[in-house]
CSV table of C-alpha atoms and ligand atoms in Angstrom, one decimal:
chain,number,residue,atom,x,y,z
A,12,MET,CA,0.0,0.0,0.0
A,13,LYS,CA,1.1,3.5,-0.6
A,14,THR,CA,2.3,5.4,2.4
A,15,MET,CA,0.1,8.3,3.3
A,16,HIS,CA,1.8,11.6,4.2
A,17,TYR,CA,0.2,14.5,5.9
A,18,LEU,CA,1.1,18.2,5.6
A,19,LYS,CA,4.7,19.1,5.2
A,20,GLN,CA,6.9,20.5,7.9
A,21,VAL,CA,4.2,21.1,10.5
A,22,ALA,CA,4.9,18.4,13.2
A,23,THR,CA,6.4,19.8,16.4
A,24,LEU,CA,8.7,16.9,17.0
A,25,LYS,CA,12.2,17.7,18.1
A,26,LEU,CA,15.1,15.4,19.0
A,27,ASP,CA,18.1,16.5,21.0
A,28,PRO,CA,21.0,14.2,20.0
A,29,ASP,CA,23.1,15.3,23.0
A,30,LEU,CA,20.6,13.7,25.4
A,31,CYS,CA,20.0,10.6,23.3
A,32,THR,CA,21.6,7.4,24.6
A,33,GLY,CA,20.6,5.4,21.6
A,34,CYS,CA,18.5,3.0,23.7
A,35,GLY,CA,16.1,2.5,20.8
A,36,MET,CA,12.8,2.8,22.7
A,37,CYS,CA,11.5,5.5,20.4
A,38,THR,CA,11.9,3.1,17.5
A,39,LYS,CA,9.7,0.6,19.3
A,40,ALA,CA,7.1,3.0,20.4
A,41,CYS,CA,6.5,5.0,17.2
A,42,PRO,CA,3.7,3.7,15.0
A,43,HIS,CA,5.0,5.5,12.0
A,44,ALA,CA,8.7,4.5,12.0
A,45,VAL,CA,9.8,8.1,12.3
A,46,PHE,CA,13.0,7.1,14.2
A,47,GLU,CA,16.0,5.0,13.3
A,48,ILE,CA,19.2,4.4,15.2
A,49,LYS,CA,22.3,5.4,13.3
A,50,GLN,CA,25.7,5.2,14.9
A,51,GLY,CA,24.4,4.8,18.4
A,52,LYS,CA,22.0,7.8,18.2
A,53,ALA,CA,18.3,8.2,17.2
A,54,ARG,CA,17.6,10.1,14.0
A,55,ILE,CA,14.4,11.4,12.6
A,56,THR,CA,13.9,9.9,9.2
A,57,ASP,CA,10.9,11.9,7.9
A,58,LEU,CA,9.3,14.5,10.1
A,59,ASP,CA,6.2,14.6,7.9
A,60,ASP,CA,5.3,11.0,9.1
A,61,CYS,CA,4.9,12.2,12.7
A,62,MET,CA,1.3,12.4,13.9
A,63,GLU,CA,2.3,13.9,17.3
A,64,CYS,CA,1.0,11.0,19.4
A,65,GLY,CA,3.8,11.4,21.9
A,66,ALA,CA,4.5,7.7,22.2
A,67,CYS,CA,8.2,8.3,21.6
A,68,SER,CA,8.7,11.2,24.1
A,69,ASN,CA,6.6,9.4,26.7
A,70,ASN,CA,9.0,6.4,26.5
A,71,CYS,CA,12.3,8.3,26.2
A,72,ARG,CA,13.7,8.3,29.7
A,73,THR,CA,16.4,10.9,29.0
A,74,GLY,CA,14.0,13.5,27.7
A,75,ALA,CA,15.7,13.7,24.4
A,76,ILE,CA,12.5,14.0,22.5
A,77,THR,CA,9.9,16.8,22.7
A,78,VAL,CA,6.7,17.0,20.8
A,79,LYS,CA,3.5,19.0,21.4
A,80,THR,CA,1.1,16.1,21.6
A,81,GLY,CA,-2.6,16.0,20.6
A,82,THR,CA,-5.0,14.3,18.3
A,83,GLY,CA,-5.2,15.4,14.7
A,84,CYS,CA,-9.0,15.5,14.7
A,85,ALA,CA,-11.0,18.4,13.2
A,86,VAL,CA,-14.1,17.6,15.2
A,87,ALA,CA,-12.1,17.8,18.4
A,88,ILE,CA,-10.7,21.2,17.4
A,89,ILE,CA,-14.2,22.5,16.6
A,90,ASN,CA,-15.5,21.2,19.9
A,91,GLY,CA,-12.6,22.9,21.7
A,92,PHE,CA,-13.2,26.1,19.8
A,93,LEU,CA,-16.9,26.2,20.6
A,94,ARG,CA,-16.4,25.5,24.3
A,95,GLY,CA,-13.3,27.7,24.6
A,96,THR,CA,-11.1,24.8,25.7
A,97,GLU,CA,-8.3,22.7,24.3
A,98,PRO,CA,-9.3,20.4,21.5
A,99,SER,CA,-11.6,17.8,23.1
A,100,CYS,CA,-13.5,15.0,21.6
A,101,ASP,CA,-16.2,12.9,23.0
A,102,CYS,CA,-15.2,9.9,21.0
A,103,GLY,CA,-15.6,6.6,22.7
A,104,GLY,CA,-18.0,8.3,25.1
A,105,GLU,CA,-21.5,9.4,24.2
A,106,SER,CA,-20.9,10.4,20.7
A,107,GLN,CA,-20.4,7.9,17.9
A,108,LYS,CA,-17.4,9.4,16.2
A,109,ASN,CA,-14.5,7.1,15.4
A,110,CYS,CA,-11.8,9.5,16.5
A,111,CYS,CA,-10.3,10.1,19.8
B,2,MET,CA,-10.8,-24.5,25.6
B,3,THR,CA,-14.4,-24.8,25.1
B,4,THR,CA,-15.7,-22.3,27.6
B,5,ASN,CA,-18.4,-20.3,26.0
B,6,PHE,CA,-17.8,-16.6,26.0
B,7,ASN,CA,-20.5,-14.4,27.3
B,8,SER,CA,-19.7,-10.8,28.3
B,9,GLN,CA,-22.2,-10.6,31.2
B,10,ALA,CA,-20.8,-13.7,32.7
B,11,LEU,CA,-17.2,-12.4,32.7
B,12,LYS,CA,-16.4,-11.6,36.2
B,13,PRO,CA,-12.7,-11.9,36.9
B,14,LEU,CA,-11.8,-12.6,40.5
B,15,SER,CA,-8.4,-11.9,41.9
B,16,LEU,CA,-8.1,-15.6,43.0
B,17,ASN,CA,-10.3,-17.4,40.6
B,18,VAL,CA,-9.4,-16.2,37.2
B,19,THR,CA,-12.0,-16.4,34.4
B,20,SER,CA,-11.2,-18.4,31.4
B,21,VAL,CA,-12.1,-17.1,28.0
B,22,SER,CA,-12.0,-18.8,24.7
B,23,SER,CA,-9.9,-17.7,21.8
B,24,ARG,CA,-12.9,-18.4,19.6
B,25,LEU,CA,-15.5,-15.7,19.1
B,26,THR,CA,-19.2,-16.6,19.4
B,27,TRP,CA,-22.0,-15.4,17.1
B,28,ALA,CA,-23.1,-13.0,19.9
B,29,ASP,CA,-19.6,-11.4,19.9
B,30,ARG,CA,-19.7,-11.0,16.1
B,31,ILE,CA,-23.1,-9.5,16.0
B,32,GLY,CA,-22.2,-7.2,18.9
B,33,ALA,CA,-19.2,-6.1,16.9
B,34,LEU,CA,-21.2,-5.5,13.8
B,35,LYS,CA,-23.7,-3.4,15.7
B,36,MET,CA,-20.8,-1.2,16.9
B,37,ARG,CA,-19.6,-0.8,13.3
B,38,ILE,CA,-22.9,0.4,12.1
B,39,GLY,CA,-23.4,2.6,15.1
B,40,VAL,CA,-26.4,1.0,16.7
B,41,GLY,CA,-24.7,-0.6,19.6
B,42,ARG,CA,-23.8,1.1,22.8
B,43,ASN,CA,-20.5,2.8,22.3
B,44,ASN,CA,-18.9,1.7,25.6
B,45,TYR,CA,-19.0,-2.0,25.2
B,46,ARG,CA,-16.9,-3.0,28.2
B,47,VAL,CA,-15.1,-6.0,29.6
B,48,LYS,CA,-14.6,-6.1,33.3
B,49,PRO,CA,-11.0,-5.2,34.2
B,50,GLY,CA,-8.9,-8.0,35.7
B,51,LEU,CA,-7.0,-11.1,34.9
B,52,TYR,CA,-8.2,-13.6,32.4
B,53,LYS,CA,-6.8,-16.8,31.1
B,54,VAL,CA,-6.8,-18.2,27.6
B,55,GLY,CA,-6.0,-21.9,27.4
B,56,ASN,CA,-4.0,-23.2,30.4
B,57,PRO,CA,-1.4,-20.6,31.3
B,58,ASP,CA,1.0,-21.3,34.2
B,59,SER,CA,3.6,-19.3,36.1
B,60,GLN,CA,5.8,-19.1,33.0
B,61,SER,CA,3.2,-18.0,30.5
B,62,ASP,CA,3.1,-14.6,28.9
B,63,VAL,CA,0.9,-11.8,30.1
B,64,LEU,CA,-0.8,-9.7,27.4
B,65,VAL,CA,-2.2,-6.4,28.4
B,66,SER,CA,-5.5,-5.2,26.9
B,67,ALA,CA,-7.9,-2.3,27.0
B,68,ASN,CA,-11.3,-3.1,28.5
B,69,TYR,CA,-13.1,-2.1,25.2
B,70,LYS,CA,-14.8,-5.3,24.2
B,71,LEU,CA,-13.8,-5.1,20.5
B,72,SER,CA,-10.1,-4.7,21.5
B,73,PHE,CA,-10.3,-7.6,23.9
B,74,ASP,CA,-12.1,-9.8,21.3
B,75,VAL,CA,-9.6,-9.0,18.6
B,76,LEU,CA,-6.8,-9.9,20.9
B,77,ARG,CA,-8.2,-13.2,22.2
B,78,SER,CA,-9.4,-14.3,18.7
B,79,ASN,CA,-5.8,-14.1,17.5
B,80,LEU,CA,-4.4,-16.4,20.2
B,81,ASP,CA,-5.5,-19.8,18.9
B,82,SER,CA,-3.4,-22.3,20.7
B,83,LEU,CA,-1.4,-20.0,23.0
B,84,ASN,CA,-1.7,-20.4,26.7
B,85,VAL,CA,-1.5,-16.9,28.1
B,86,TRP,CA,-2.8,-14.5,30.7
B,87,ILE,CA,-4.7,-11.4,29.6
B,88,LEU,CA,-4.6,-8.5,31.9
B,89,VAL,CA,-7.5,-6.2,31.2
B,90,VAL,CA,-6.8,-2.6,32.3
B,91,ASP,CA,-9.7,-0.2,33.0
B,92,THR,CA,-9.5,2.1,30.1
B,93,LYS,CA,-13.2,3.3,30.6
B,94,GLY,CA,-14.3,1.0,27.8
B,95,VAL,CA,-12.3,2.9,25.2
B,96,ASN,CA,-10.0,1.3,22.6
B,97,VAL,CA,-6.2,1.2,23.1
B,98,TRP,CA,-5.1,4.1,21.0
B,99,CYS,CA,-7.8,6.6,22.0
B,100,SER,CA,-7.6,5.7,25.7
B,101,ALA,CA,-3.8,6.0,25.6
B,102,ALA,CA,-4.2,9.5,24.0
B,103,LYS,CA,-6.7,10.5,26.6
B,104,GLY,CA,-4.7,9.2,29.6
B,105,ASN,CA,-6.9,6.3,30.6
B,106,PHE,CA,-4.6,3.7,29.3
B,107,SER,CA,-1.6,5.0,31.2
B,108,THR,CA,1.3,4.1,33.3
B,109,ASP,CA,-0.9,4.5,36.4
B,110,SER,CA,-3.7,2.4,35.2
B,111,VAL,CA,-1.3,-0.4,34.2
B,112,VAL,CA,0.5,-0.2,37.5
B,113,LYS,CA,-2.9,-0.3,39.3
B,114,SER,CA,-4.1,-3.4,37.6
B,115,LEU,CA,-0.8,-5.2,38.1
B,116,LYS,CA,-1.2,-4.5,41.9
B,117,GLU,CA,-4.9,-5.3,42.0
B,118,THR,CA,-4.5,-8.7,40.4
B,119,SER,CA,-1.3,-9.5,42.3
B,120,LEU,CA,0.3,-10.6,39.1
B,121,GLU,CA,3.7,-11.0,40.8
B,122,HIS,CA,2.3,-14.0,42.7
B,123,ARG,CA,0.8,-15.6,39.7
B,124,VAL,CA,3.7,-15.6,37.3
B,125,GLN,CA,7.4,-16.1,38.1
B,126,HIS,CA,8.8,-14.1,35.3
B,127,ARG,CA,8.7,-10.3,35.3
B,128,ARG,CA,7.5,-9.5,31.8
B,129,ILE,CA,4.3,-8.1,30.4
B,130,ILE,CA,3.4,-7.4,26.8
B,131,LEU,CA,1.6,-4.2,26.0
B,132,PRO,CA,-0.1,-3.3,22.8
B,133,GLN,CA,2.3,-0.9,21.0
B,134,LEU,CA,-0.4,1.7,20.6
B,135,SER,CA,-0.6,2.2,24.3
B,136,ALA,CA,2.9,3.8,24.2
B,137,SER,CA,1.5,7.3,24.1
B,138,GLY,CA,-0.1,6.7,27.5
B,139,VAL,CA,2.2,4.1,29.1
B,140,ALA,CA,5.9,4.8,29.8
B,141,ALA,CA,7.5,1.4,29.9
B,142,HIS,CA,10.4,2.5,32.1
B,143,LYS,CA,8.1,3.9,34.7
B,144,VAL,CA,6.1,0.7,34.9
B,145,LYS,CA,9.4,-1.1,35.5
B,146,GLU,CA,10.4,1.4,38.2
B,147,GLN,CA,7.1,1.1,40.0
B,148,THR,CA,6.4,-2.7,39.8
B,149,GLY,CA,9.5,-4.5,38.7
B,150,PHE,CA,7.7,-5.7,35.6
B,151,ASN,CA,9.5,-5.3,32.3
B,152,ALA,CA,6.9,-3.7,30.0
B,153,LEU,CA,7.5,-4.7,26.4
B,154,PHE,CA,5.8,-3.1,23.5
B,155,GLY,CA,4.3,-5.9,21.4
B,156,PRO,CA,3.2,-5.4,17.8
B,157,VAL,CA,0.5,-2.9,16.7
B,158,GLU,CA,-1.8,-5.6,15.4
B,159,ALA,CA,-3.0,-8.5,17.6
B,160,ARG,CA,-2.6,-10.9,14.7
B,161,ASP,CA,1.2,-10.4,15.0
B,162,ILE,CA,1.4,-11.4,18.6
B,163,LYS,CA,2.2,-15.1,18.0
B,164,PRO,CA,5.0,-14.4,15.5
B,165,TYR,CA,6.3,-11.7,17.9
B,166,ILE,CA,6.4,-14.1,20.8
B,167,GLU,CA,7.9,-16.9,18.7
B,168,ALA,CA,10.6,-14.6,17.5
B,169,GLY,CA,11.7,-14.0,21.1
B,170,TYR,CA,9.7,-10.8,21.7
B,171,LYS,CA,10.9,-9.1,18.5
B,172,ALA,CA,8.7,-7.2,16.2
B,173,THR,CA,9.6,-6.7,12.6
B,174,PRO,CA,9.5,-3.0,11.4
B,175,ALA,CA,6.3,-3.8,9.6
B,176,MET,CA,4.7,-5.0,12.8
B,177,ARG,CA,5.5,-1.7,14.4
B,178,LYS,CA,3.7,0.4,11.8
B,179,VAL,CA,0.2,1.5,11.8
B,180,THR,CA,-1.4,1.1,8.4
B,181,PHE,CA,-4.7,2.4,7.1
B,182,PRO,CA,-5.8,0.1,4.3
B,183,MET,CA,-9.0,0.5,2.4
B,184,LYS,CA,-10.7,-2.2,4.4
B,185,GLU,CA,-10.0,-0.4,7.6
B,186,ARG,CA,-11.1,2.9,6.2
B,187,ALA,CA,-14.3,1.3,4.9
B,188,LYS,CA,-15.1,0.0,8.3
B,189,LEU,CA,-15.1,3.5,9.8
B,190,ILE,CA,-17.5,5.0,7.2
B,191,PRO,CA,-20.9,3.9,8.6
B,192,VAL,CA,-20.3,5.5,12.0
B,193,ASP,CA,-18.8,8.7,10.5
B,194,PHE,CA,-21.6,8.9,8.0
B,195,LEU,CA,-24.1,9.2,10.7
B,196,TYR,CA,-22.1,11.6,12.8
B,197,GLU,CA,-23.3,14.8,11.2
B,198,LYS,CA,-26.8,13.5,10.3
B,199,TYR,CA,-28.5,16.4,12.0
B,200,LYS,CA,-26.6,19.0,10.1
B,201,LEU,CA,-27.4,17.1,6.9
B,202,LEU,CA,-31.1,16.9,7.7
B,203,ILE,CA,-31.3,20.6,8.5
B,204,LEU,CA,-29.6,21.5,5.2
B,205,ILE,CA,-31.9,19.2,3.3
B,206,GLY,CA,-35.0,20.7,5.0
B,207,LEU,CA,-33.8,24.2,4.3
B,208,PHE,CA,-33.1,23.6,0.6
B,209,PHE,CA,-36.4,21.7,0.3
B,210,PHE,CA,-38.1,24.8,1.5
B,211,LEU,CA,-36.0,27.3,-0.5
B,212,SER,CA,-36.8,25.4,-3.7
B,213,GLY,CA,-40.3,26.8,-3.5
B,214,LEU,CA,-39.2,30.4,-3.4
B,215,ASP,CA,-40.5,32.6,-6.2
B,216,ARG,CA,-40.7,36.2,-7.2
B,217,THR,CA,-44.4,36.0,-6.3
B,218,GLY,CA,-43.7,34.5,-2.9
B,219,PHE,CA,-43.7,30.9,-2.1
B,220,LEU,CA,-45.1,28.3,-4.5
B,221,PHE,CA,-45.8,24.8,-3.1
B,222,GLY,CA,-45.9,23.3,-6.6
B,223,LYS,CA,-42.5,24.8,-7.5
B,224,MET,CA,-41.0,23.3,-4.4
B,225,MET,CA,-42.4,19.9,-5.3
B,226,ASP,CA,-41.1,20.2,-8.8
B,227,SER,CA,-37.6,21.5,-8.2
B,228,HIS,CA,-36.3,20.2,-4.9
B,229,LEU,CA,-34.6,17.1,-6.3
B,230,PHE,CA,-31.6,18.8,-7.8
B,231,PRO,CA,-30.5,20.7,-4.6
B,232,LEU,CA,-31.2,17.7,-2.4
B,233,ILE,CA,-29.3,15.3,-4.5
B,234,THR,CA,-26.4,17.8,-4.6
B,235,ILE,CA,-26.3,18.1,-0.9
B,236,LEU,CA,-26.4,14.3,-0.4
B,237,GLY,CA,-23.8,13.9,-3.1
B,238,GLY,CA,-21.5,16.4,-1.4
B,239,TYR,CA,-22.0,14.5,1.9
B,240,ILE,CA,-21.2,11.2,0.3
B,241,ALA,CA,-18.2,12.6,-1.6
B,242,GLY,CA,-16.8,13.8,1.7
B,243,ILE,CA,-17.4,10.9,4.0
B,244,VAL,CA,-17.6,7.9,1.7
B,245,ILE,CA,-15.6,8.6,-1.5
B,246,THR,CA,-12.8,10.6,0.1
B,247,PRO,CA,-12.0,8.0,2.8
B,248,LEU,CA,-12.1,5.1,0.4
B,249,PHE,CA,-9.8,6.8,-2.1
B,250,LEU,CA,-7.7,8.6,0.5
B,251,PRO,CA,-4.2,7.9,-0.9
B,252,TRP,CA,-5.1,8.4,-4.5
B,253,ILE,CA,-5.8,12.1,-4.6
B,254,PRO,CA,-2.8,14.4,-5.0
B,255,PHE,CA,-3.5,16.8,-2.2
B,256,ARG,CA,-2.4,16.2,1.4
B,257,ALA,CA,-4.9,18.4,3.1
B,258,PHE,CA,-8.1,16.5,3.8
B,259,ALA,CA,-10.3,19.6,3.1
B,260,LEU,CA,-8.8,19.7,-0.4
B,261,LYS,CA,-9.2,16.0,-1.0
B,262,GLY,CA,-12.9,16.4,0.0
B,263,ALA,CA,-13.3,19.6,-2.2
B,264,PHE,CA,-11.8,17.7,-5.1
B,265,TRP,CA,-14.4,14.9,-4.9
B,266,GLY,CA,-17.2,17.4,-4.1
B,267,LEU,CA,-16.4,19.3,-7.3
B,268,SER,CA,-16.3,16.0,-9.3
B,269,ILE,CA,-19.6,14.8,-8.0
B,270,THR,CA,-21.4,18.2,-8.3
B,271,LEU,CA,-20.2,18.4,-11.9
B,272,VAL,CA,-21.7,15.0,-12.6
B,273,ILE,CA,-25.0,16.0,-10.9
B,274,ASN,CA,-25.1,19.3,-12.8
B,275,ARG,CA,-24.7,17.3,-16.0
B,276,LEU,CA,-27.5,14.9,-15.2
B,277,PHE,CA,-30.0,17.6,-14.3
B,278,LYS,CA,-29.0,20.0,-17.0
B,279,VAL,CA,-29.8,23.0,-14.7
B,280,PRO,CA,-29.2,26.7,-15.6
B,281,ILE,CA,-25.8,28.0,-14.8
B,282,LEU,CA,-26.8,30.0,-11.7
B,283,ASP,CA,-28.4,27.0,-10.1
B,284,GLY,CA,-25.5,24.8,-11.0
B,285,VAL,CA,-22.9,27.2,-9.6
B,286,SER,CA,-24.9,27.9,-6.4
B,287,MET,CA,-25.4,24.3,-5.5
B,288,GLY,CA,-21.9,23.4,-6.7
B,289,LEU,CA,-20.4,25.7,-4.1
B,290,ILE,CA,-22.6,24.1,-1.5
B,291,GLY,CA,-21.7,20.6,-2.5
B,292,ILE,CA,-18.0,21.4,-2.5
B,293,SER,CA,-18.2,23.0,0.9
B,294,ILE,CA,-20.1,20.0,2.4
B,295,ALA,CA,-17.7,17.5,0.9
B,296,SER,CA,-14.7,19.5,2.1
B,297,PHE,CA,-16.1,19.8,5.7
B,298,MET,CA,-17.0,16.1,5.9
B,299,ALA,CA,-13.6,15.0,4.6
B,300,MET,CA,-11.9,17.3,7.1
B,301,ASN,CA,-13.9,15.6,9.8
B,302,PHE,CA,-12.4,12.3,8.8
B,303,THR,CA,-8.9,13.5,10.0
B,304,GLY,CA,-9.9,12.2,13.5
B,305,SER,CA,-10.6,8.8,12.2
B,306,SER,CA,-7.4,8.6,10.1
B,307,THR,CA,-4.3,7.2,11.6
B,308,TYR,CA,-1.7,9.7,10.5
B,309,THR,CA,-2.9,13.2,10.9
B,310,SER,CA,-1.2,15.5,13.5
B,311,LEU,CA,-2.9,18.2,15.6
B,312,SER,CA,-0.6,20.9,14.2
B,313,GLY,CA,-1.4,19.8,10.7
B,314,VAL,CA,-5.2,19.7,11.2
B,315,ARG,CA,-5.0,23.1,12.8
B,316,LYS,CA,-3.1,24.4,9.9
B,317,GLU,CA,-5.5,23.2,7.3
B,318,MET,CA,-8.5,24.3,9.2
B,319,LYS,CA,-7.2,27.8,9.4
B,320,TRP,CA,-7.8,28.4,5.7
B,321,ALA,CA,-10.3,25.6,5.0
B,322,VAL,CA,-13.0,26.6,7.5
B,323,PRO,CA,-13.3,30.2,6.2
B,324,PHE,CA,-13.6,28.8,2.6
B,325,GLN,CA,-16.2,26.3,3.6
B,326,ILE,CA,-18.3,29.0,5.4
B,327,ALA,CA,-17.9,31.4,2.4
B,328,PHE,CA,-19.0,28.7,-0.1
B,329,ILE,CA,-22.1,27.8,1.9
B,330,VAL,CA,-23.1,31.4,2.4
B,331,VAL,CA,-22.4,32.5,-1.2
B,332,GLY,CA,-24.0,29.3,-2.5
B,333,THR,CA,-27.2,29.9,-0.5
B,334,ILE,CA,-27.5,33.5,-1.6
B,335,LEU,CA,-27.0,32.6,-5.3
B,336,PHE,CA,-29.5,29.8,-4.9
B,337,ILE,CA,-32.1,32.2,-3.5
B,338,LEU,CA,-31.4,34.7,-6.3
B,339,SER,CA,-31.8,32.0,-8.9
B,340,LYS,CA,-35.3,31.3,-7.5
B,341,LEU,CA,-36.2,35.0,-7.5
B,342,ALA,CA,-34.9,35.6,-10.9
C,420,SF4,S1,14.2,6.8,23.3
C,420,SF4,FE1,15.4,8.7,23.7
C,420,SF4,S2,17.4,8.0,24.4
C,420,SF4,FE2,16.4,6.2,23.5
C,420,SF4,S3,17.1,6.2,21.4
C,420,SF4,FE3,15.2,7.3,21.4
C,420,SF4,S4,15.7,9.4,21.6
C,420,SF4,FE4,17.5,8.2,22.2
C,421,SF4,S1,5.0,11.6,18.2
C,421,SF4,FE1,4.2,9.6,17.7
C,421,SF4,S2,4.3,9.6,15.4
C,421,SF4,FE2,5.6,11.3,16.1
C,421,SF4,S3,7.6,10.5,16.2
C,421,SF4,FE3,6.7,10.3,18.2
C,421,SF4,S4,5.8,8.2,18.3
C,421,SF4,FE4,6.2,8.7,16.1
């Protein structure tokens, strides 16, 4: 199957190589294979693949990864806008939307 | 294992662990189908606790699951002949990925269920296998610090668990990747289709009424004669946005969902215009509305997709929503003008 790519150069993912120990956890946590380990350090292969789920930063014990996490869901953004809060969805709750 | 599975009867006890089958019953399948078409209750829960599949012993693997019944069923139906423990974490009845994002499938909830089930007395090893998609909520190193259990991230898909275990707890790069094939996209359509049904009905009602407008006032006969074109365009735009766009997601050149939707909305309104051979003003007015609806509905599909980021959706909405609103407003005004002309 073709890989799907979202908008270019918008993801907030950042990697600080100085803090990285090359443990490889980020490569196990990321569902979009954004990281690879090259010469004992993690490296971002393609920033545009990142969906800002935060799995990598959550599992990086040295804090080498930062990303502003959230769910890329228009309905949640609209809900948040209407209620004056952060994006918030009701998925999996009362509403029947498939997102989260 | 021949134990018949029945969700009501599932009551895990901390001492007496409930057995579940790795085979799904018809009731499970019908329940799953109802969820897919949006008629079932959305929180379809399994009681949190420890379950066994087959005859696990103190050396057997422990698989961690969300307490959303579909997640649990997909997991157990992929275990065939394995003898394993399933630790069901209380994720408020929400699936793995969403509950991890919302903080219900978290380090704390995993630690809590490890303690509540006294897993350390039941197994001798210190290893649990988490679904990979729980990683945005669960920090493996913190689980280890707090419980002594090594939290491993298994594959994304339950069907890869057997090969993962057989390979010595190693996932291939493909097993670590979320995919979004047409079949998966198709499954999401029924629920998403119904999500904006009220907005759809309001628009349909409004344009049904507007069809009867005339220079002389309101003509019931005119409404009955001419409502079909606007209503079909509205429905066509809706379908373009929430059925056609998701199905053909990768095969449209644009990356922004709002543009993908607008592309299909334009295509479908052109076809409808052709079929009805309407005057140009009617065609343009309803075309704008069809495109706007398709674009909006496609944009709503970002939440169901598996690869859109919050920053990206925010960015596209910044320009797309003003366009969608402008198209609807201008389209409606032109439509009314075409009636009064
Ligand atoms: S998890 Fe952190 S420390 Fe480990 S390889 Fe990735 S960036 Fe480096
Ligand atoms: S935020 Fe998610 S998608 Fe982005 S690099 Fe980290 S794990 Fe991968």
